PDB file of C-alpha atoms in Angstrom:
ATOM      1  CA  UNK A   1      99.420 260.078 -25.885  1.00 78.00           C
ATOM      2  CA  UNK A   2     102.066 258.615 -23.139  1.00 85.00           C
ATOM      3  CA  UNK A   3     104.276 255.302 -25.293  1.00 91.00           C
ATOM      4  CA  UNK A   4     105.624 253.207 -22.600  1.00 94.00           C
ATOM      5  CA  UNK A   5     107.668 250.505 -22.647  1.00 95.00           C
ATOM      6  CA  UNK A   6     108.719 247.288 -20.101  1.00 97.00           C
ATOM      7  CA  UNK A   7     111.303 245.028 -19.056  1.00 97.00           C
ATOM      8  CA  UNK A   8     111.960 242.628 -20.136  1.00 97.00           C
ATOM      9  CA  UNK A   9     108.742 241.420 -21.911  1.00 95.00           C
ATOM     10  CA  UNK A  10     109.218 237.809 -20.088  1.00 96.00           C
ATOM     11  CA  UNK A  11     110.559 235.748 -17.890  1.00 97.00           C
ATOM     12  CA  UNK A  12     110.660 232.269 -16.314  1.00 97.00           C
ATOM     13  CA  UNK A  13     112.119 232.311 -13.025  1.00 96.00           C
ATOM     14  CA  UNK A  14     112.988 229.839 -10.147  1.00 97.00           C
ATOM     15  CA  UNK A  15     110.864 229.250  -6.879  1.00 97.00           C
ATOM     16  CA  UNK A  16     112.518 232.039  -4.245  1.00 97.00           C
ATOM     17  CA  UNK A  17     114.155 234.408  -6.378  1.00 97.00           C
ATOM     18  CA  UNK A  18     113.829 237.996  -7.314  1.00 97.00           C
ATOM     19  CA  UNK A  19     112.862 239.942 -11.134  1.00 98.00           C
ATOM     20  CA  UNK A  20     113.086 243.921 -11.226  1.00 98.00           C
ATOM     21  CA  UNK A  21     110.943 245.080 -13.891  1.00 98.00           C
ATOM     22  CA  UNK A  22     111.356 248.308 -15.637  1.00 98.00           C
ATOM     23  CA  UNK A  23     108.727 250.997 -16.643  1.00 98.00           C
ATOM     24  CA  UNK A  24     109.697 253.677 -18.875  1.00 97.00           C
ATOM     25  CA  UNK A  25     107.717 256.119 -19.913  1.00 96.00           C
ATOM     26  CA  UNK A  26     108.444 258.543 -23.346  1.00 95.00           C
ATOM     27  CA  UNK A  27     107.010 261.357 -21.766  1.00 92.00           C
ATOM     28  CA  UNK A  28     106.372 263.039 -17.992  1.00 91.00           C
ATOM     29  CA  UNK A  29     103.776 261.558 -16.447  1.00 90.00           C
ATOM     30  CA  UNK A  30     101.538 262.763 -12.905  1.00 88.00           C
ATOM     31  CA  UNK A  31     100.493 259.203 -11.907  1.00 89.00           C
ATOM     32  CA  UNK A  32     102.156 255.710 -12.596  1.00 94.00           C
ATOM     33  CA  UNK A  33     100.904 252.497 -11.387  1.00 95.00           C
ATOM     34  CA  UNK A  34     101.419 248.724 -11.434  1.00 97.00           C
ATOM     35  CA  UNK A  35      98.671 245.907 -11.690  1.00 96.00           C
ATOM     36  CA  UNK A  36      99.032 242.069 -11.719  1.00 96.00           C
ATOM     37  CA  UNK A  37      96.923 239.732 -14.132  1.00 93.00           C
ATOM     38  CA  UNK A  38      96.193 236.450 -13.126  1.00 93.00           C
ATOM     39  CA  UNK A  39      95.805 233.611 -15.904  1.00 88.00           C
ATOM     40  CA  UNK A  40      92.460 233.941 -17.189  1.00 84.00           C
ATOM     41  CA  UNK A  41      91.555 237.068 -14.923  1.00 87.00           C
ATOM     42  CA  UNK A  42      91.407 240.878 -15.001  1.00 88.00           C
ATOM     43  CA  UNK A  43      93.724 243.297 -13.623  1.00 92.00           C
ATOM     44  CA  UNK A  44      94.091 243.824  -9.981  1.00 94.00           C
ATOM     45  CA  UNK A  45      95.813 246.856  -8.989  1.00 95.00           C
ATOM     46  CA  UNK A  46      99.230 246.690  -6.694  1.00 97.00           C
ATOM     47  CA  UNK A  47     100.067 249.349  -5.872  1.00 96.00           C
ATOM     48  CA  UNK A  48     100.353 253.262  -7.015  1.00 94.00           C
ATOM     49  CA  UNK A  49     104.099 254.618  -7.691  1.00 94.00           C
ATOM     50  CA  UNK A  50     105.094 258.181  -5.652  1.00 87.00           C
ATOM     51  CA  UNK A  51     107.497 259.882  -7.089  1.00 87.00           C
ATOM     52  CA  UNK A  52     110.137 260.800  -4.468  1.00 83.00           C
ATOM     53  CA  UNK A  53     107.890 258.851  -2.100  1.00 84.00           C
ATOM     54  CA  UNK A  54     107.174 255.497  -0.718  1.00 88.00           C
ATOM     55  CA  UNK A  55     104.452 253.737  -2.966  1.00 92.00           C
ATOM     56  CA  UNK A  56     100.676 253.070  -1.749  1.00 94.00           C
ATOM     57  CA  UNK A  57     100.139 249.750  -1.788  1.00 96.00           C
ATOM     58  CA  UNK A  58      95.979 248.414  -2.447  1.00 94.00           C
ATOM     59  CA  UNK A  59      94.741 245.700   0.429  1.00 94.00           C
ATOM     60  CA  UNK A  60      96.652 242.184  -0.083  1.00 94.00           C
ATOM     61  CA  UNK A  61      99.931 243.773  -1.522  1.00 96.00           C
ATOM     62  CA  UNK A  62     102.792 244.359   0.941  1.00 95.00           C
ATOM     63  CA  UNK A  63     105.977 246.528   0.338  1.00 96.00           C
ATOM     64  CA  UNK A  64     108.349 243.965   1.177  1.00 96.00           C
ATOM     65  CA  UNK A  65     106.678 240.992  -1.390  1.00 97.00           C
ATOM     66  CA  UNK A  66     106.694 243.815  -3.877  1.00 97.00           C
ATOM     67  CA  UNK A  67     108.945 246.798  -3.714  1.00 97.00           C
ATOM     68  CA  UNK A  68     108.745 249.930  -5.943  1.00 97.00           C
ATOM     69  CA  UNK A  69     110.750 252.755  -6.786  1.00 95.00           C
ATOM     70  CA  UNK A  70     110.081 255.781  -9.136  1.00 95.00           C
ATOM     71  CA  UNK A  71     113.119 258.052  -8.740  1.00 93.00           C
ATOM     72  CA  UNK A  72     111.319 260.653 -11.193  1.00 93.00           C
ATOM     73  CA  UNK A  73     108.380 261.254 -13.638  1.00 93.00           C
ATOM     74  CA  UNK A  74     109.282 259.076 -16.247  1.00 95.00           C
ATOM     75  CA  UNK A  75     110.527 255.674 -14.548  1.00 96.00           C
ATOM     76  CA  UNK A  76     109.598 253.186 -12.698  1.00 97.00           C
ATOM     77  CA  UNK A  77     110.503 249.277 -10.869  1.00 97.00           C
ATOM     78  CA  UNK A  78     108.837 246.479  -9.565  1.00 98.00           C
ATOM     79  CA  UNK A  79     110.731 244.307  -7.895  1.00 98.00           C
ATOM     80  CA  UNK A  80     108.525 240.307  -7.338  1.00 98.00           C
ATOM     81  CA  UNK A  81     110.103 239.037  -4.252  1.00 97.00           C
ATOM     82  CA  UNK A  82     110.954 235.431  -2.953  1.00 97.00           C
ATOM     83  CA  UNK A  83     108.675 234.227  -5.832  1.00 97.00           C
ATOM     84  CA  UNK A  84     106.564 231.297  -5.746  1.00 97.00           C
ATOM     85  CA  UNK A  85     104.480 229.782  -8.584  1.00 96.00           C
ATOM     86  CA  UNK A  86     101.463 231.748  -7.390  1.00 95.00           C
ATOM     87  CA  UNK A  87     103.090 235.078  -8.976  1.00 97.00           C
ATOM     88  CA  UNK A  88     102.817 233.698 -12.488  1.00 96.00           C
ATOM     89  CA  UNK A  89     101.284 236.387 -14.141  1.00 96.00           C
ATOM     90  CA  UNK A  90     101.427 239.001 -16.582  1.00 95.00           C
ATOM     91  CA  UNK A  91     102.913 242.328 -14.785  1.00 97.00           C
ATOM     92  CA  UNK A  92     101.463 245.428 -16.334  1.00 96.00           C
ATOM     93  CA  UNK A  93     102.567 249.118 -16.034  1.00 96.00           C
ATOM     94  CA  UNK A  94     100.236 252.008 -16.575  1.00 95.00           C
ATOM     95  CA  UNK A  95     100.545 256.320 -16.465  1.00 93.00           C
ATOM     96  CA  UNK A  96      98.408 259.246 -16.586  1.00 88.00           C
ATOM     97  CA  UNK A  97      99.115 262.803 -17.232  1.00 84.00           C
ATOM     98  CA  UNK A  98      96.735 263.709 -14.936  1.00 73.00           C
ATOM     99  CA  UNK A  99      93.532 265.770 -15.158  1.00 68.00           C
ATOM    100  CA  UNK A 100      90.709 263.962 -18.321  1.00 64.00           C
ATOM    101  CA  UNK A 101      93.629 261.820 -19.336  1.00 74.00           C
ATOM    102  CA  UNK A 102      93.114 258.662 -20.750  1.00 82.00           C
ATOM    103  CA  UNK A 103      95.478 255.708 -18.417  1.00 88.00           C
ATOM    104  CA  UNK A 104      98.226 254.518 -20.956  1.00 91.00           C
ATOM    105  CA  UNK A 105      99.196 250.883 -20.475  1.00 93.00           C
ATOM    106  CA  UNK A 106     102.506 249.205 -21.056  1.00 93.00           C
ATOM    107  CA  UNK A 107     102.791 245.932 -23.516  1.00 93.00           C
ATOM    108  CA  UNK A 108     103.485 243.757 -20.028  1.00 95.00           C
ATOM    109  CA  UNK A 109     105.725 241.536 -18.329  1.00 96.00           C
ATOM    110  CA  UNK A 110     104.917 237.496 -18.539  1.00 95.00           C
ATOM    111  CA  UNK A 111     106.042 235.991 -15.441  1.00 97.00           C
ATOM    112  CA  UNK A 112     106.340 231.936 -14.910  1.00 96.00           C
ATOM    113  CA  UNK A 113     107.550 230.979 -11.899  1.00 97.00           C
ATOM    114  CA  UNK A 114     108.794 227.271 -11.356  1.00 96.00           C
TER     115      UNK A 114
ATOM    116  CA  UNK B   1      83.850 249.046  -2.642  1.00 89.00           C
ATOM    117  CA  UNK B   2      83.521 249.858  -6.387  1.00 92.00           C
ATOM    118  CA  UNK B   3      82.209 246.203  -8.006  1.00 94.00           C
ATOM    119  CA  UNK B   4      82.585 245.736 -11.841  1.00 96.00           C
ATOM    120  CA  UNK B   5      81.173 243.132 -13.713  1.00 96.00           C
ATOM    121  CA  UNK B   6      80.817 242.918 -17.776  1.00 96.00           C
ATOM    122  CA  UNK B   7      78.284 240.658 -19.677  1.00 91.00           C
ATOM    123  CA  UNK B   8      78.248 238.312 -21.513  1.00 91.00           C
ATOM    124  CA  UNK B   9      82.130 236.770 -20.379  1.00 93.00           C
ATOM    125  CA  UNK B  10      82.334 235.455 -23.728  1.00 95.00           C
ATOM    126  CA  UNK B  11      80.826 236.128 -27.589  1.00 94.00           C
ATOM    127  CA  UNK B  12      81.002 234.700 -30.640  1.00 95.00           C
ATOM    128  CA  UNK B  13      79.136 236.712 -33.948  1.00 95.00           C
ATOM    129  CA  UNK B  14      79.251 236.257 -37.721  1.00 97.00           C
ATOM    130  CA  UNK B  15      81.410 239.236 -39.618  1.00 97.00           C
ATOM    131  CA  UNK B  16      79.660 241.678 -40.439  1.00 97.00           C
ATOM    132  CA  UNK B  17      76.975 241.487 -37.148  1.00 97.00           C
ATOM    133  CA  UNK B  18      76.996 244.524 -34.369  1.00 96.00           C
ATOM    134  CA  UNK B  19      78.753 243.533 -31.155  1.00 95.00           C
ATOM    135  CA  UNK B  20      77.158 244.724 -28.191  1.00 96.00           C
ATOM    136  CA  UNK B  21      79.037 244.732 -24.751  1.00 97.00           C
ATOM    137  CA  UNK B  22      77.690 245.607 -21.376  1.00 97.00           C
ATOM    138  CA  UNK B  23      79.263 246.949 -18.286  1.00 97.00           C
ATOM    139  CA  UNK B  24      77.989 247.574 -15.003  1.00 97.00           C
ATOM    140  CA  UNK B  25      79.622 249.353 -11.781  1.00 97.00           C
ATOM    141  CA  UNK B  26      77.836 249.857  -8.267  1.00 96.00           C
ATOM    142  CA  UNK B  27      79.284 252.532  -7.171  1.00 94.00           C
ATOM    143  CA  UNK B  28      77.749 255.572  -9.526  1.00 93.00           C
ATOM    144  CA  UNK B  29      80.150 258.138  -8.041  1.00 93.00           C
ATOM    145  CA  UNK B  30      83.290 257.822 -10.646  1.00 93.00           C
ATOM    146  CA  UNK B  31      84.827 260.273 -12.837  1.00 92.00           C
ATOM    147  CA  UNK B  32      85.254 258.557 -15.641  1.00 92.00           C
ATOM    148  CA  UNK B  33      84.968 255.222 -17.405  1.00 95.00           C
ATOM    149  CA  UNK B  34      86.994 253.528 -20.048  1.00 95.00           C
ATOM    150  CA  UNK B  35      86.690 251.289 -22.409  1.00 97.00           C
ATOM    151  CA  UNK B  36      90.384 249.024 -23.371  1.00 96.00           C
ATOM    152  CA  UNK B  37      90.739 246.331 -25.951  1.00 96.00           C
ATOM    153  CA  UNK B  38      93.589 243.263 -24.995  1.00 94.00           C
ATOM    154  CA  UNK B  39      95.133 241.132 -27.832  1.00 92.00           C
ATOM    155  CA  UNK B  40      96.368 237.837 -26.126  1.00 85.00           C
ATOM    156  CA  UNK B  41      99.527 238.093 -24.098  1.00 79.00           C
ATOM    157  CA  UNK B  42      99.991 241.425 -24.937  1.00 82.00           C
ATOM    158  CA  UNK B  43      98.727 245.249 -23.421  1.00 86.00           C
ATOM    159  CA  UNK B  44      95.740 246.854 -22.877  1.00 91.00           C
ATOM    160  CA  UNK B  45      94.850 249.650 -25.601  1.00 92.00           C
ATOM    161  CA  UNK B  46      92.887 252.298 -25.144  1.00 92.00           C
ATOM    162  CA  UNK B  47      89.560 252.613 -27.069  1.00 95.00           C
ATOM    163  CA  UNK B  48      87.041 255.374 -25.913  1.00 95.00           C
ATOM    164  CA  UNK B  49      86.971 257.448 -22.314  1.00 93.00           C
ATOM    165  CA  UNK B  50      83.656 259.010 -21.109  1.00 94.00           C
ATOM    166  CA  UNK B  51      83.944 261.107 -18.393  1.00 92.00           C
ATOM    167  CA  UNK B  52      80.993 261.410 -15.537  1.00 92.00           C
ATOM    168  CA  UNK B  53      79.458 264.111 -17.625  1.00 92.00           C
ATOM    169  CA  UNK B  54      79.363 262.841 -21.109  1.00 94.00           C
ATOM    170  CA  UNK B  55      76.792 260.399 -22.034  1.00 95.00           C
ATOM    171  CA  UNK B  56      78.630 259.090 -25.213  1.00 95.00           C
ATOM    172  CA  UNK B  57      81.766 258.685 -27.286  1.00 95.00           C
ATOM    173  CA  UNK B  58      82.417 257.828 -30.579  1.00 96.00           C
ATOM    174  CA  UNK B  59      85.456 256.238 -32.409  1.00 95.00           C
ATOM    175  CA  UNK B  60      84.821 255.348 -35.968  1.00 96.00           C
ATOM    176  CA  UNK B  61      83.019 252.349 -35.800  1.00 97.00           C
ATOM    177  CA  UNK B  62      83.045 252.400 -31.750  1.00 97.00           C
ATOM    178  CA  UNK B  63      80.221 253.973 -29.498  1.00 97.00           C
ATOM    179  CA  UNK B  64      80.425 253.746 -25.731  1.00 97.00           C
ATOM    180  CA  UNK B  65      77.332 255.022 -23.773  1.00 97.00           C
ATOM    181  CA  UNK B  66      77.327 255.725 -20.026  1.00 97.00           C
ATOM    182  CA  UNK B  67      74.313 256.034 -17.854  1.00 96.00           C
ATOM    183  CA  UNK B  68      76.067 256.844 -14.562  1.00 94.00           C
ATOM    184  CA  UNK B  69      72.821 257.264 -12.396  1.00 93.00           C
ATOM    185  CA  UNK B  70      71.799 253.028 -13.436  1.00 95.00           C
ATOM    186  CA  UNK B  71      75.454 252.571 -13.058  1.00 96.00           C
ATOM    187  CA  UNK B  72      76.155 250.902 -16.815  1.00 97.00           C
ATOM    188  CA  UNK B  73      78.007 251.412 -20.338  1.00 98.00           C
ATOM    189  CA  UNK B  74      77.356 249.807 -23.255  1.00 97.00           C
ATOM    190  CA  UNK B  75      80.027 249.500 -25.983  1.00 97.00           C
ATOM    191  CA  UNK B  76      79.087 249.252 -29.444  1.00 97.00           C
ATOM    192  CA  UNK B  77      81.024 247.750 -32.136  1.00 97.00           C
ATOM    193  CA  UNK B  78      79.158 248.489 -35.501  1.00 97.00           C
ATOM    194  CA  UNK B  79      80.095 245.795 -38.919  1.00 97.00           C
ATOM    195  CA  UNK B  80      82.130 243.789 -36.311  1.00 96.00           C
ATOM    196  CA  UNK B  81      85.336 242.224 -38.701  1.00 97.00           C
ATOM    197  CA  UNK B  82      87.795 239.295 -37.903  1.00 96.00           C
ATOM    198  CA  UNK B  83      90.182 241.971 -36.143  1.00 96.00           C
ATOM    199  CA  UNK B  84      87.677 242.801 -33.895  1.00 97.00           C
ATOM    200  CA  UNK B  85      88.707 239.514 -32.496  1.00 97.00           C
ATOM    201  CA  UNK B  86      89.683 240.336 -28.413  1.00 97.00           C
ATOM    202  CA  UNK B  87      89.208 240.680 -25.195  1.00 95.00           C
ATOM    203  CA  UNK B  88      87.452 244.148 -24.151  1.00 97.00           C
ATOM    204  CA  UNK B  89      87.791 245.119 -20.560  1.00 97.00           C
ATOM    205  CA  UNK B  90      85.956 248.056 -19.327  1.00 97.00           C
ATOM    206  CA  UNK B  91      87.147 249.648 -15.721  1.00 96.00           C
ATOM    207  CA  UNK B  92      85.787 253.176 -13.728  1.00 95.00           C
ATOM    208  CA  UNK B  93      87.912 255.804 -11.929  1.00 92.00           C
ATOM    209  CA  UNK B  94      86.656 257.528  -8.554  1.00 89.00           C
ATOM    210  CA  UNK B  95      88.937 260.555  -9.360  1.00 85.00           C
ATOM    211  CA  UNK B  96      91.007 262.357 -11.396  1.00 79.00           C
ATOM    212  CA  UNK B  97      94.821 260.327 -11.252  1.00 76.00           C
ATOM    213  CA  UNK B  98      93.056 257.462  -9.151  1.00 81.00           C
ATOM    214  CA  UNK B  99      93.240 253.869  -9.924  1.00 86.00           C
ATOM    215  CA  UNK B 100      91.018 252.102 -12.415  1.00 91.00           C
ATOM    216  CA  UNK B 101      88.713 249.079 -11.192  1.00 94.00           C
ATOM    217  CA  UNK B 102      88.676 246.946 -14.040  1.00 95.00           C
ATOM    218  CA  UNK B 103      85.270 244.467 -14.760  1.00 96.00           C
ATOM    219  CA  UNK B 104      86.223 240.405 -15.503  1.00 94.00           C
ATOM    220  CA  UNK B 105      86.380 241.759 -19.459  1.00 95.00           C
ATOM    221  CA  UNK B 106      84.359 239.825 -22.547  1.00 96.00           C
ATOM    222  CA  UNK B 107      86.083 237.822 -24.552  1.00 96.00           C
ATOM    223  CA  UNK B 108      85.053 238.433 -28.584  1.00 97.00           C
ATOM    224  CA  UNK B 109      85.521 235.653 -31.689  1.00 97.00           C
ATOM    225  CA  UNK B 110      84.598 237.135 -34.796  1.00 97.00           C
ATOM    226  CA  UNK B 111      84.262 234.659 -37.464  1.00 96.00           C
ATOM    227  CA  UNK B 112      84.952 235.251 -41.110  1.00 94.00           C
TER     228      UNK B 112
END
């Protein structure tokens, strides 16, 4: 199994500022990706993390509202942009070693935005 | 476009009853399915992963089925206890290292 861990575990930010979060994973993984969970909804996929490469984002996500880096196989950042209340969620980072591998999820990021 | 969608969105049983959750997907061309559990504000954890192939999995008192042609799972929780007590979200991949689709999830009470 893939133990990952994120930070922080929550925050409560102002209206039009910035929060990295952090991804780190205990062990190499192929894949890593982030998803966003509304209040009261499932997950809904941002975007998938490249490593060495500029991350895929899924229709309704833009690089520039949410930039990612993974500078190798075990890390990874979101970065929430100019936030607005609407981003309150709960930020969640998966991996997968690739091939029948189960997707390992992190414990999650709780963002309020005021 | 891959549609999920779990039944009932809610459930409430006596201890001791079998829990019985249903998932459906549209699109019957996915490599695998999964089944997660999520404990209020926290992470998803990982409970049972059929791939296309497999019909079944078992975990202790967990058994997922997958009929992949009618495009539904069924997980079943057998003596359901007060810990059972959580959301369980089911979601399909279309490929090996591609992104899960996750259904709306069904939330469980378990009453002593």
């Amino acid at each position: 199994s893939a133990v990952i861990s994120q930070k922080p575990s929550r925050d409560i930010c102002q209206r039009g500022t910035s929060l990295t979060i952090q991804c780190q994973v205990d062990s190499q993984v192929t894949m890593m990706f982030w998803y966003r969970q509304q209040p009261g909804q499932s997950l809904t996929l941002i975007a998938t993390a490249n490593q060495g490469s500029e991350a895929t984002y899924e229709s309704g996500f833009v690089i520039d509202k949410f930039p990612i880096s993974r500078p190798n196989l075990t890390f990874s950042t979101l970065t929430v942009s100019n936030m607005s209340p609407e981003d309150s969620s709960i930020y969640l980072c998966s991996a997968e070693r690739g091939g029948a591998d189960t997707q390992y999820f992190g414990p999650g990021t709780r963002l309020t935005v005021l | 476009k891959q549609e999920v969608t779990q039944i009932p969105a809610a459930l409430s049983v006596p201890e001791g009853e079998n829990l019985v959750l249903n998932c459906s997907f549209t699109d019957s061309a996915i490599y695998n399915l999964q089944w997660f559990r999520q404990d209020p504000g926290k992470g998803l954890t990982s409970l049972l992963l059929i791939q296309s192939s497999q019909r079944e999995q078992t975990s202790g008192r967990l058994n997922a089925s997958l009929d992949k042609s009618s495009g539904r799972s069924t997980l079943y929780i057998a003596a359901s206890q007060p810990g059972d007590s959580a959301t369980y979200l089911c979601a399909v991949s279309k490929a090996a290292g591609n992104k899960l689709t996750f259904g709306g999830g069904t939330r469980v009470l378990v009453k002593p």
